[in-house]
Coordinates of C-alpha atoms in Angstrom, one line a residue:
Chain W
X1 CA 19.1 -4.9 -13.0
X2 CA 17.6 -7.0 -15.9
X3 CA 14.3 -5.6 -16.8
X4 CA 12.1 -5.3 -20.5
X5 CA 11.8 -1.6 -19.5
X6 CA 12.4 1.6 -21.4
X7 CA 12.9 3.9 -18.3
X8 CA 12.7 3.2 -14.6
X9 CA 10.3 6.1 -14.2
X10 CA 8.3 5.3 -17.4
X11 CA 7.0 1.7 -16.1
X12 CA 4.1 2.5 -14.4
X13 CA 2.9 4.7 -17.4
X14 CA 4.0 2.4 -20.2
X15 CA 2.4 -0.9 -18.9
X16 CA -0.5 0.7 -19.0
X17 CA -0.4 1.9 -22.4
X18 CA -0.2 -1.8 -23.1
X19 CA -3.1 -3.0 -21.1
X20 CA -5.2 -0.1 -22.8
X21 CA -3.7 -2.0 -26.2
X22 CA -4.3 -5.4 -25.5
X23 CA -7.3 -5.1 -23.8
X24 CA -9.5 -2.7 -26.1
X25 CA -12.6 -3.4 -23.7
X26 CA -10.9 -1.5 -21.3
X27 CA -10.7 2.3 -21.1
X28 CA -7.6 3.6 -19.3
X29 CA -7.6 7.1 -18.2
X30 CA -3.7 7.4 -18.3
X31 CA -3.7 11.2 -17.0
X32 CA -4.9 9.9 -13.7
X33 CA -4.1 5.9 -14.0
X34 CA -7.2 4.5 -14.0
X35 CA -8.0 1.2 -15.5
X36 CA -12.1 1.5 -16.8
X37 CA -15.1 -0.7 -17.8
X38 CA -15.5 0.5 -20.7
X39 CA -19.0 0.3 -20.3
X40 CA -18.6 2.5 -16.9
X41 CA -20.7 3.6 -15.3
X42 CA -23.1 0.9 -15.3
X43 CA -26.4 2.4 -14.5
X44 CA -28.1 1.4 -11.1
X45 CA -24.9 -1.0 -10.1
X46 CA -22.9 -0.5 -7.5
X47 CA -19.6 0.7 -8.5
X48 CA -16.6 -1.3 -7.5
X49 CA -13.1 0.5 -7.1
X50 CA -10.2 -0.5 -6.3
X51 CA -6.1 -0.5 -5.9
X52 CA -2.5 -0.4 -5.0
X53 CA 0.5 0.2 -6.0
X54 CA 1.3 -1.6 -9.4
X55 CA 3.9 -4.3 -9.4
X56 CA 1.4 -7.2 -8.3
X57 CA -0.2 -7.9 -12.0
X58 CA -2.8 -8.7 -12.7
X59 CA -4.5 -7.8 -9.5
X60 CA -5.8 -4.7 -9.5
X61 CA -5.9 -3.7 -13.2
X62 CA -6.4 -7.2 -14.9
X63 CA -9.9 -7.5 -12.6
X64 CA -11.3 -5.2 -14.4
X65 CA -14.8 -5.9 -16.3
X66 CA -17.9 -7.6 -16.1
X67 CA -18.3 -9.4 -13.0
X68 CA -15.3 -8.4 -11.1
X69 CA -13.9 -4.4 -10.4
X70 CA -15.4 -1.5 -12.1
X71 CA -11.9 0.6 -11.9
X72 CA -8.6 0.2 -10.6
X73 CA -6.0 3.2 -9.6
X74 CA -2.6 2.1 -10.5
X75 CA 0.2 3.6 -8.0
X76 CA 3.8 3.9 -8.5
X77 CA 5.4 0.1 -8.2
X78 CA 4.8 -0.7 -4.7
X79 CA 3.0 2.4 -4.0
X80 CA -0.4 3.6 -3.1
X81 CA -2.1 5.6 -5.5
X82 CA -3.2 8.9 -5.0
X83 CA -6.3 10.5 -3.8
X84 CA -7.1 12.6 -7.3
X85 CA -6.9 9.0 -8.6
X86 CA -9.1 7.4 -6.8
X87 CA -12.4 10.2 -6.7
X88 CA -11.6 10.1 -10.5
X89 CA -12.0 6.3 -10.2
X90 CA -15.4 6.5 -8.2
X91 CA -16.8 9.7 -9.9
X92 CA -16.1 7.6 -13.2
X93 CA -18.4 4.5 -12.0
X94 CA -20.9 6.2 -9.9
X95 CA -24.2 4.6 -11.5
X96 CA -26.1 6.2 -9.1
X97 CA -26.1 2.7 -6.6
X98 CA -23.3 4.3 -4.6
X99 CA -19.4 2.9 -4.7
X100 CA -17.9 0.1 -2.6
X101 CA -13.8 1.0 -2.6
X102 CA -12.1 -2.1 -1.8
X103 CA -8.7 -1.1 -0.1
X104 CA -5.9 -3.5 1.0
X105 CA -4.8 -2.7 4.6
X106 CA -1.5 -1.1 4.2
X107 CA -0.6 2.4 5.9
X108 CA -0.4 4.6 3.1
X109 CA -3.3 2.7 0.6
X110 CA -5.9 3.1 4.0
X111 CA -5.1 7.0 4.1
X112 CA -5.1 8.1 0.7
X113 CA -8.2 6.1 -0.1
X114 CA -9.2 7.9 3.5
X115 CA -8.7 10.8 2.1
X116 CA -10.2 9.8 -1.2
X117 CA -13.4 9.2 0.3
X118 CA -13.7 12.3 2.1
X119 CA -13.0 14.4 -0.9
X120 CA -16.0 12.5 -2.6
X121 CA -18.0 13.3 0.4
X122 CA -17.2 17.2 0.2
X123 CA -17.4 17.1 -4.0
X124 CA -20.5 15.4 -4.6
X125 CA -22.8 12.7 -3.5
X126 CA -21.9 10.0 -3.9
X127 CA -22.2 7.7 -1.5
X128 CA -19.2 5.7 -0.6
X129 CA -18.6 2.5 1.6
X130 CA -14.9 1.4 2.0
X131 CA -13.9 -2.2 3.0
X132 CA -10.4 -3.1 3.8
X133 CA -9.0 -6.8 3.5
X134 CA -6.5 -7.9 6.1
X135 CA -6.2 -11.5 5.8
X136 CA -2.6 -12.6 6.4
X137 CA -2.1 -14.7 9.3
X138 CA 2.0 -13.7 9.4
X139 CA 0.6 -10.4 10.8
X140 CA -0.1 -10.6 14.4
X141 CA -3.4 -8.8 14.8
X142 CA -3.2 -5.8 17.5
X143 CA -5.2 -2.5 18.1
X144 CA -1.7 -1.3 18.7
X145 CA -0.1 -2.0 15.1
X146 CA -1.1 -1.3 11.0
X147 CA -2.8 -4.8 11.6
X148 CA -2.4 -7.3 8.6
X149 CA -2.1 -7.0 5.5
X150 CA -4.2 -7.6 2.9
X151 CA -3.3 -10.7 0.6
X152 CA -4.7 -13.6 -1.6
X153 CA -8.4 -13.3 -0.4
X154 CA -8.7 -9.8 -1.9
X155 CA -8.3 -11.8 -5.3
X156 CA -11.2 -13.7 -3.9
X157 CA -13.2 -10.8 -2.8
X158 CA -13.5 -8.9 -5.6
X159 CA -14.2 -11.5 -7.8
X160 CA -17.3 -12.4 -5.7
X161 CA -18.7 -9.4 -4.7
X162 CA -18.0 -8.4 -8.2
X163 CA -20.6 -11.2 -9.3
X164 CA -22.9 -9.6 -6.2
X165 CA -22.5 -6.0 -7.9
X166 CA -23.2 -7.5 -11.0
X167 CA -27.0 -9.2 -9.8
X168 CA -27.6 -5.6 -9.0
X169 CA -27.4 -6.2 -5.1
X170 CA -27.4 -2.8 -3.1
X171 CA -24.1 -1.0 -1.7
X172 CA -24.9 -2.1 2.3
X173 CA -25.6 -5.8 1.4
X174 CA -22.2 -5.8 -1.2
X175 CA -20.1 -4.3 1.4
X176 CA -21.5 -7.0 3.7
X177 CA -20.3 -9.5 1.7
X178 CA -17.4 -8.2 1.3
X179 CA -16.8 -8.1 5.4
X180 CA -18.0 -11.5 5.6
X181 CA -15.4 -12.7 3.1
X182 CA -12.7 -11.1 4.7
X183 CA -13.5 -12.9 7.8
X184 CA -13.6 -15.9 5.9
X185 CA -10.4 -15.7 4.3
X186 CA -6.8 -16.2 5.8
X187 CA -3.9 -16.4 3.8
X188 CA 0.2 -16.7 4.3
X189 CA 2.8 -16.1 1.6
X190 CA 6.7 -17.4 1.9
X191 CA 9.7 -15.8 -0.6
X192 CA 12.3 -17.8 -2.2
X193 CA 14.3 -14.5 -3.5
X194 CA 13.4 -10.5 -3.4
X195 CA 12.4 -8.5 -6.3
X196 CA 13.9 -5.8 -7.4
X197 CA 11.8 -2.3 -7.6
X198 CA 12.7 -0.2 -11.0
X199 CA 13.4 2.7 -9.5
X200 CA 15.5 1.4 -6.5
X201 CA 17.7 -1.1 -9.2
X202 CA 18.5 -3.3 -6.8
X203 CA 16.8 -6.4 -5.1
X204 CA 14.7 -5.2 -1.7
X205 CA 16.7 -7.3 0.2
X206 CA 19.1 -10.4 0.1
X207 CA 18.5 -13.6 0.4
X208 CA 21.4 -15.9 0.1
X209 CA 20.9 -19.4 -1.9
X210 CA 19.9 -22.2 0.7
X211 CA 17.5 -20.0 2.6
X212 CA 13.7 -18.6 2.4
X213 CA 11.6 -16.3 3.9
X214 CA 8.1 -17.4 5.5
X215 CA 5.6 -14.6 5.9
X216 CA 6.5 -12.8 3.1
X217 CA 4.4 -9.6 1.8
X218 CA 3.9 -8.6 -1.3
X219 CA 6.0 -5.6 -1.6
X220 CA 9.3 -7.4 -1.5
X221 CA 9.4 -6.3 1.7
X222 CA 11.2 -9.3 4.7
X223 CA 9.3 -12.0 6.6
X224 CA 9.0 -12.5 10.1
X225 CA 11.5 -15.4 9.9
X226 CA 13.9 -16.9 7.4
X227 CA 14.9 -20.4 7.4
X228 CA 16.7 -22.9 5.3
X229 CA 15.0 -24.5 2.5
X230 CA 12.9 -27.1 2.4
X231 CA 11.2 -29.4 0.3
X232 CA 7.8 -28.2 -1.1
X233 CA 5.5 -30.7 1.3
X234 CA 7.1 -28.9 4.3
X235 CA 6.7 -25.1 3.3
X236 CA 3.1 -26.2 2.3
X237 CA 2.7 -27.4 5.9
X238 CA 4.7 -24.1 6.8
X239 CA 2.1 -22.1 5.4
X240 CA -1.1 -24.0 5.7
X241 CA -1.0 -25.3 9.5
X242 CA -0.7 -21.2 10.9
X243 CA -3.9 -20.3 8.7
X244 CA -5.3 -23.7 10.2
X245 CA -4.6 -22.4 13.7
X246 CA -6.1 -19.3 12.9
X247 CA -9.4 -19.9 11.8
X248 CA -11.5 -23.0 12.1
X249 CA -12.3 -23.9 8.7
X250 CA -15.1 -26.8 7.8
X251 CA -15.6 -28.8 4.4
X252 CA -16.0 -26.4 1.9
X253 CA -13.5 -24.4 1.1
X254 CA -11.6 -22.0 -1.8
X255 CA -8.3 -22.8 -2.2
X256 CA -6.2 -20.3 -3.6
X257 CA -2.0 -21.2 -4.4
X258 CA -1.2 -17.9 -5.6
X259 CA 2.2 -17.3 -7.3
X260 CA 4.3 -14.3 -6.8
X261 CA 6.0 -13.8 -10.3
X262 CA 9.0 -15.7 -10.3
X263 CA 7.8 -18.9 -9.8
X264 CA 6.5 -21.5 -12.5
X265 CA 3.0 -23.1 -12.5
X266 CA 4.3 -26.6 -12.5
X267 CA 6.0 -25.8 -9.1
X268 CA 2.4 -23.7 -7.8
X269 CA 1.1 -27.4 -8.5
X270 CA 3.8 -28.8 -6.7
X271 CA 2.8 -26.7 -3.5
X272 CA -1.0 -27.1 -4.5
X273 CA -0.7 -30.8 -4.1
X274 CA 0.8 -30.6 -0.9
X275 CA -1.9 -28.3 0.6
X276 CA -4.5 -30.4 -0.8
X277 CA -3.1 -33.8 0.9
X278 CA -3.1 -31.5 4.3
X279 CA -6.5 -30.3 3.6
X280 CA -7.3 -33.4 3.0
X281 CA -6.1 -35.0 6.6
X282 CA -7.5 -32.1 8.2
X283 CA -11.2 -33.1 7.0
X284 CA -11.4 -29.6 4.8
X285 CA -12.8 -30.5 1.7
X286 CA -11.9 -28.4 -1.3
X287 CA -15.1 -26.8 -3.1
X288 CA -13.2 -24.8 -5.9
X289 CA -9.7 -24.4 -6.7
X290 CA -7.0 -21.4 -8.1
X291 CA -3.6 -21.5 -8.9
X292 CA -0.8 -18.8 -10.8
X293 CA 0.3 -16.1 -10.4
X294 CA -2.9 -13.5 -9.6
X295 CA -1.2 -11.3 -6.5
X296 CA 2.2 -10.9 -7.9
X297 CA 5.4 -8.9 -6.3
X298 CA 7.3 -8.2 -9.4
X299 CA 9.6 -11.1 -10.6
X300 CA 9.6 -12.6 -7.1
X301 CA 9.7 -16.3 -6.8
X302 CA 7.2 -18.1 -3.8
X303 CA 3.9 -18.4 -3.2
X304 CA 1.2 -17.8 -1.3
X305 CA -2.0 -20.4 0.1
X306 CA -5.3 -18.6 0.5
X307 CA -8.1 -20.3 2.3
X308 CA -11.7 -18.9 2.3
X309 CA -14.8 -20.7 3.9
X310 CA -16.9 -21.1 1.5
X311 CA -20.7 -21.7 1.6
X312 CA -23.5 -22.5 -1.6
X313 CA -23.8 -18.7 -1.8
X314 CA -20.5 -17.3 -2.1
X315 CA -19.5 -20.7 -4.6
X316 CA -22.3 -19.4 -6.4
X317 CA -21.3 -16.0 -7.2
X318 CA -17.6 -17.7 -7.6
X319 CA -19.2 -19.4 -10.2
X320 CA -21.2 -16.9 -12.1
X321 CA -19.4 -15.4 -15.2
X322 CA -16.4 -13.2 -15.1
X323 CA -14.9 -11.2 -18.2
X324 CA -11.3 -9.4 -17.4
X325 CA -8.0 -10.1 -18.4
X326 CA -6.8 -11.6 -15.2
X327 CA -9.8 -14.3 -14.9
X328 CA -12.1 -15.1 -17.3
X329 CA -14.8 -18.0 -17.1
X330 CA -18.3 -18.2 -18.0
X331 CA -18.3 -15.5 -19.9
Chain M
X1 CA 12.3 32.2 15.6
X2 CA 9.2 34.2 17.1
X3 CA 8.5 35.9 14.1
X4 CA 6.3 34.1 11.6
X5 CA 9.0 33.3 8.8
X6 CA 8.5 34.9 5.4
X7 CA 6.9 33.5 2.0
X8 CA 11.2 33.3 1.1
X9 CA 12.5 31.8 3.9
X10 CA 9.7 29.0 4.1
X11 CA 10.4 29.1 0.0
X12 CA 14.1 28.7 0.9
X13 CA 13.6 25.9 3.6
X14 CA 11.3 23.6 1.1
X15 CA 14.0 23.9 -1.3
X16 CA 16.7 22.8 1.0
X17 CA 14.7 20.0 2.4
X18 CA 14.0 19.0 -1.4
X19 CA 18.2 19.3 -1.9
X20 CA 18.9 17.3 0.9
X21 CA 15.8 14.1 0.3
X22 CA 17.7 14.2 -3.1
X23 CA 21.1 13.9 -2.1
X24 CA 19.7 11.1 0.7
X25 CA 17.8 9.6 -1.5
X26 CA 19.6 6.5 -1.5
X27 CA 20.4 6.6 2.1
X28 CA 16.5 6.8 2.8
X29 CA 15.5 3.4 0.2
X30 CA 18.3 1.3 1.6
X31 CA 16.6 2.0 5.4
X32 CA 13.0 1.0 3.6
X33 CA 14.9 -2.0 2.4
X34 CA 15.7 -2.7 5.6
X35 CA 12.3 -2.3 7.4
X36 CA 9.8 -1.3 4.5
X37 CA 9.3 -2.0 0.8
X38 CA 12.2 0.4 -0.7
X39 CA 10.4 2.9 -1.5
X40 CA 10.5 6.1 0.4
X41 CA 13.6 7.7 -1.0
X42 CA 12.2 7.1 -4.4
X43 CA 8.7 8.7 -3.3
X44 CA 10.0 11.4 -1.4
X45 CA 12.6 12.4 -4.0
X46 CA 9.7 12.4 -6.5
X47 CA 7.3 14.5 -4.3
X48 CA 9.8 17.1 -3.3
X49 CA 10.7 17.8 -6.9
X50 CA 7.3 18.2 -7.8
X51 CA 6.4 20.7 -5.7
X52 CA 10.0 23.1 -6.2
X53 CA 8.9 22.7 -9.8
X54 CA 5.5 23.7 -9.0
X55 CA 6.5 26.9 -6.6
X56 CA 9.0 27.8 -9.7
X57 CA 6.4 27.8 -12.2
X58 CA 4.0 30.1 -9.8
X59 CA 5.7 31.0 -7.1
X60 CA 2.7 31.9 -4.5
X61 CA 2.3 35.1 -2.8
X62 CA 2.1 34.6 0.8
X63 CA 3.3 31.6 3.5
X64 CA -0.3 30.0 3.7
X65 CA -0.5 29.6 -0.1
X66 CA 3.1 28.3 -0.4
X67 CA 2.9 25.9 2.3
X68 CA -0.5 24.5 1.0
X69 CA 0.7 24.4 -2.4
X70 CA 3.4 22.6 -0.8
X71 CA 0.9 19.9 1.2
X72 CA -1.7 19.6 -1.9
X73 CA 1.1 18.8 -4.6
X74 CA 2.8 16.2 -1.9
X75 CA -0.8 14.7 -1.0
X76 CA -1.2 14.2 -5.1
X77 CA 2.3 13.1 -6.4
X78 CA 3.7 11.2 -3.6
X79 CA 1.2 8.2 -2.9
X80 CA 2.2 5.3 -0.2
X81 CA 1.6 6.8 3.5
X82 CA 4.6 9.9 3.0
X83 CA 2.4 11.5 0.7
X84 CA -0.8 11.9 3.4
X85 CA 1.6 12.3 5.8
X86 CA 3.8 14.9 4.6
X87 CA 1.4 16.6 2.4
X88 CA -1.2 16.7 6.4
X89 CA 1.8 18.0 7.5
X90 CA 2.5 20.9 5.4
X91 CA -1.6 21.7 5.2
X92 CA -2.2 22.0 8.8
X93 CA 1.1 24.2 9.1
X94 CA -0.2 26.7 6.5
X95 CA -3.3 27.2 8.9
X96 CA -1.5 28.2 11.8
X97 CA 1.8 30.1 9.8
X98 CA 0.7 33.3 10.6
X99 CA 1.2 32.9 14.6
X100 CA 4.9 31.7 13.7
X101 CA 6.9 28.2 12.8
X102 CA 6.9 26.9 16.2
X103 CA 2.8 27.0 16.3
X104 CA 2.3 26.1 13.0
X105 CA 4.9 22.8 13.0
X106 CA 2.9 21.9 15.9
X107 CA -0.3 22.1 14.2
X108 CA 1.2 20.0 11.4
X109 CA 2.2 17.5 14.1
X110 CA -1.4 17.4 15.3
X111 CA -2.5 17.1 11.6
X112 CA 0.0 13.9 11.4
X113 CA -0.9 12.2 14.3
X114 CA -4.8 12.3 13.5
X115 CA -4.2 11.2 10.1
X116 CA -1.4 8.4 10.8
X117 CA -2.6 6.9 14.5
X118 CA 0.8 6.8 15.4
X119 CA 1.6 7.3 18.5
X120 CA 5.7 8.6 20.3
X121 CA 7.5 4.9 20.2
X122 CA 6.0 3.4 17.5
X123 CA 8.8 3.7 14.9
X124 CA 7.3 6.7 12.6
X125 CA 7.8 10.3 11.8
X126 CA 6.4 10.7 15.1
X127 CA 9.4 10.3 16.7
X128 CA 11.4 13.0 14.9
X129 CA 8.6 15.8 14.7
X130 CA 7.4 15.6 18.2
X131 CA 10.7 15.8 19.9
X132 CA 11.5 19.1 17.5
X133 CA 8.0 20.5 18.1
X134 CA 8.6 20.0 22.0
X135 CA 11.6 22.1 21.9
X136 CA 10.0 24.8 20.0
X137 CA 7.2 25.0 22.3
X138 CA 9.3 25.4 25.3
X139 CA 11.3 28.9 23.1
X140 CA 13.8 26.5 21.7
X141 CA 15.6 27.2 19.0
X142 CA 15.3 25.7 15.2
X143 CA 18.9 24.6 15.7
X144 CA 18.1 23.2 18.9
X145 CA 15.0 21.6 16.9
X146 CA 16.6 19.4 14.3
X147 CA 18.7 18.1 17.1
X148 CA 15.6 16.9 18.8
X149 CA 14.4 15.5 15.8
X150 CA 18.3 14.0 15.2
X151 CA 17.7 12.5 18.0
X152 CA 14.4 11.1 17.8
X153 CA 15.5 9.5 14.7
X154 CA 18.3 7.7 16.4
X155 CA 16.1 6.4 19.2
X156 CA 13.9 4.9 17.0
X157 CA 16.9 2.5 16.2
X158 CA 16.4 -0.1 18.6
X159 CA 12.5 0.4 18.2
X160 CA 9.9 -2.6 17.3
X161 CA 7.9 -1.0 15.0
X162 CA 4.1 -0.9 15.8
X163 CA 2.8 1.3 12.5
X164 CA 3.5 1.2 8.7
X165 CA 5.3 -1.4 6.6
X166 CA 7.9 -2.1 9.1
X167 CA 5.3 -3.1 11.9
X168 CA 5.2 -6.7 9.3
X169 CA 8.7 -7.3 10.8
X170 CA 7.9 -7.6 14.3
X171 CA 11.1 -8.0 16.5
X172 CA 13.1 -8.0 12.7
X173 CA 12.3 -3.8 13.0
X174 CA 14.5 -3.3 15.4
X175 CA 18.2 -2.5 14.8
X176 CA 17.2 0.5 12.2
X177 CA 16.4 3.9 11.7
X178 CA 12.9 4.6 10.5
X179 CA 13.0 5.7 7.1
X180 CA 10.3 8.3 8.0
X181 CA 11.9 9.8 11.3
X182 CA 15.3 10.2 9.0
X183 CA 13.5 12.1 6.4
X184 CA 11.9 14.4 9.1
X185 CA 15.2 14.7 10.4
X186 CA 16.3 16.1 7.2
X187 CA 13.5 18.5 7.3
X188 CA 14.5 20.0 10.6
X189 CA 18.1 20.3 9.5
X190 CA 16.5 22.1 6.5
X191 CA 14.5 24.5 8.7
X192 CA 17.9 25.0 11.1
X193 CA 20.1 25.9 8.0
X194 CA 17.3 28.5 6.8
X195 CA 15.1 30.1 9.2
X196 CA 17.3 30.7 12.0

């Protein structure tokens, strides 16, 4: 394992001593890992709160600040946070408009922040509305399974419900929004090598030169199938045409290429080309555009595509100004 | 065992459980690699330690205080779905200690099951601890126990899993042990090496 780390255990802890550095805006309570506002709690806004495990930098951490999160709980690499992180996260940016908890659907972040919530219930009162993002179409969708994950349009979501918080919208009408954009958004991720987790030293799994894995997560964890490589116009068509055939999408849309850490922006514009052309002969025009690495999983190398239906409302709010690390525009 | 156990055996059988995650540690992230995101050995190894240090430092007085001590410092340390899991698990079970281990691992069961949605056959935990809490119900022994759950963690080999990371995997689940039934496994064997 090749890593700028001092200690395995320490990474977690130590990254954020450097975001709390870097980013002196920001306050980071590093007792319970919780990246601040430093202006929290804004006073009659809805709070925003979110997280994961850490590894996919910038998101949640670097979407902190005006116009996008007002905290985010930092688990161990690939790891949901904890419950005592997250009602210190909403107790911290409870402005007295309630607190919207934005949780990616994975097993363990959908019960702690379960449990979370329900701790704030019996504590204080707060209120608290919790919307999870399941957007990727590699997931089949079942009553009977975890469902699918939550991907790309959770970079998406927050940054527009962020700019709903922000114009002082109530907590049912922001967590609307929120709904509606996850069922707006589909996304679908492909791997060209693992990552390797700090405290496991070794790469998740293996993936031999020649081949790549479509359907990827984010938590180096395998695709639903693995096939040889291929050049960037087909893997575009690989990811786009099953988020095509999973959503009817009309002109207008947000088009996300997300990278996953490994991989260089010249190739994310490589890929982005190719879904545009696609987009293109499937009538969908493009209305606003992101590409790099935002959803990350570690120093893996892929993408992912991320399409959300836009309309003059949420391109709007997409619009209005946002001031974190991870994006920054009109600000 | 129809007695309730002790505050030192159930001190004794956290420990070994906490010896043996450790010494499996490895053995439980390489089955996460396979099906998950390589992570539970790590977590579990992390949690476990946590709490022997924390019933070291104060070691509680009676079996409801140890076990909850147990579930709280799980439910805050671990993170990922083991930590609800495991720390519902050892929360519920200090409700119900007093009427013995066989009644209280069952209402841990219960407690996992509500928290988790998982139901027998869907590649989880489930399908270690409800096999082991079946044959306590019917008088069974502990031994007899953690060769249920043994079991139940082999069956879920050929499993598809329908809940947690590995459910991602579709069909690709299948041909592994869940990393979550083999840790439950583990905590059986613990219970059969020090509360029979």
């Amino acid at each position: 394992m090749k890593k700028l780390i001092n200690d395995p255990a320490d990474v977690v802890a130590d990254a954020l001593r450097g975001m709390a550095a870097a980013h002196p805006r920001l306050r980071v309570d590093h007792e319970n890992r919780v990246v601040f506002r430093g202006d929290a709690p804004v006073q009659g806004k809805v709070g925003l709160v979110s997280g994961g495990g850490a590894g996919h930098e910038p998101m949640h951490g670097g979407f902190v600040g005006p116009g996008m999160l007002d905290a985010a709980c930092a688990g161990e690499v690939f790891t949901s946070p904890v419950p005592d992180q997250m009602v210190a996260a909403t107790q911290g940016v409870d402005g007295g408009a309630g607190v919207l908890h934005i949780v990616k659907n994975y097993t363990g972040d959908v019960m702690n922040f379960e449990m979370a919530a329900e701790l704030v219930a019996a504590e204080s009162g707060t209120e608290v509305v919790t919307v999870v993002v399941d957007d990727d179409v590699a997931v089949q969708d079942s009553l009977y399974t975890a469902g699918r994950r939550g991907v790309g349009t959770t970079v998406l979501l927050e940054k527009i419900v962020g700019a709903a918080a922000e114009e002082g919208r109530p907590l049912a009408a922001v967590a609307d929004l929120a709904r509606r954009i996850d069922d707006s958004g589909r996304s679908m991720g492909m791997a060209l090598t693992s990552c390797t987790v700090p405290a496991a030293g070794k790469p998740t799994f293996e993936l031999p030169e020649g081949e790549m894995e479509i359907g990827i997560g984010i938590h180096g964890e395998p695709g639903r199938r693995r096939v040889p490589i291929a050049p960037a116009r087909d893997v575009a068509a690989m990811l786009v045409e099953p988020i095509l055939a999973d959503h009817t999408f009309s002109d207008g849309v947000i088009c996300f290429v997300n990278g996953l850490g490994g991989t260089p922006l010249i190739e994310l514009y490589v890929v982005y080309a190719e879904v545009a052309a696609i987009l293109e002969k499937s009538g969908i025009g493009i209305a606003r555009s992101l590409v790099g690495p935002y959803m990350t999983s570690l120093e893996m190398a892929g993408c992912s595509v991320t399409l959300l239906q836009a309309d003059d409302e949420l391109l709007r709010l997409w619009d209005a100004p946002v001031d974190t690390p991870g994006l920054r525009w009109g600000a | 065992m129809s007695d309730a156990p002790t505050t030192e055996q159930l001190t004794a059988w956290i420990t070994r459980f906490a010896e043996l995650v450790h010494e499996h540690r490895d053995e439980l992230t390489a089955l996460d690699s396979a099906i998950g995101d390589a992570d539970h050995g790590s977590n579990m190894d992390r949690g476990m330690t946590a709490v022997v240090a924390a019933l070291t430092e104060a070691p509680p007085d009676d079996p409801a205080a140890l076990l909850k001590k147990t579930g709280a410092t799980l439910v805050s340390k671990v993170g990922g779905a083991s930590g609800p899991l495991y720390g519902t698990l050892f929360l519920r079970m200090a409700g119900a200690v007093g009427e013995g281990f066989a009644p209280a691992l069952r209402a841990g069961f219960d407690g996992v099951l509500a928290r988790g949605k998982a139901e027998p056959g869907d590649k989880t935990m489930v399908d270690a601890l409800g096999p082991a809490c079946d044959v306590l119900d019917a008088g069974g022994s502990v031994a007899e126990a953690a060769q249920a759950a043994a079991d139940g963690r082999d069956a879920t080999v050929p499993l598809v899993a329908r809940k947690g990371r590995a459910s991602y995997l579709g069909e690709r689940s299948a041909g592994h042990a869940d990393p979550g039934a083999t840790s439950t496994a583990y905590l059986l064997q613990a219970a059969a090496e020090t509360l029979s």
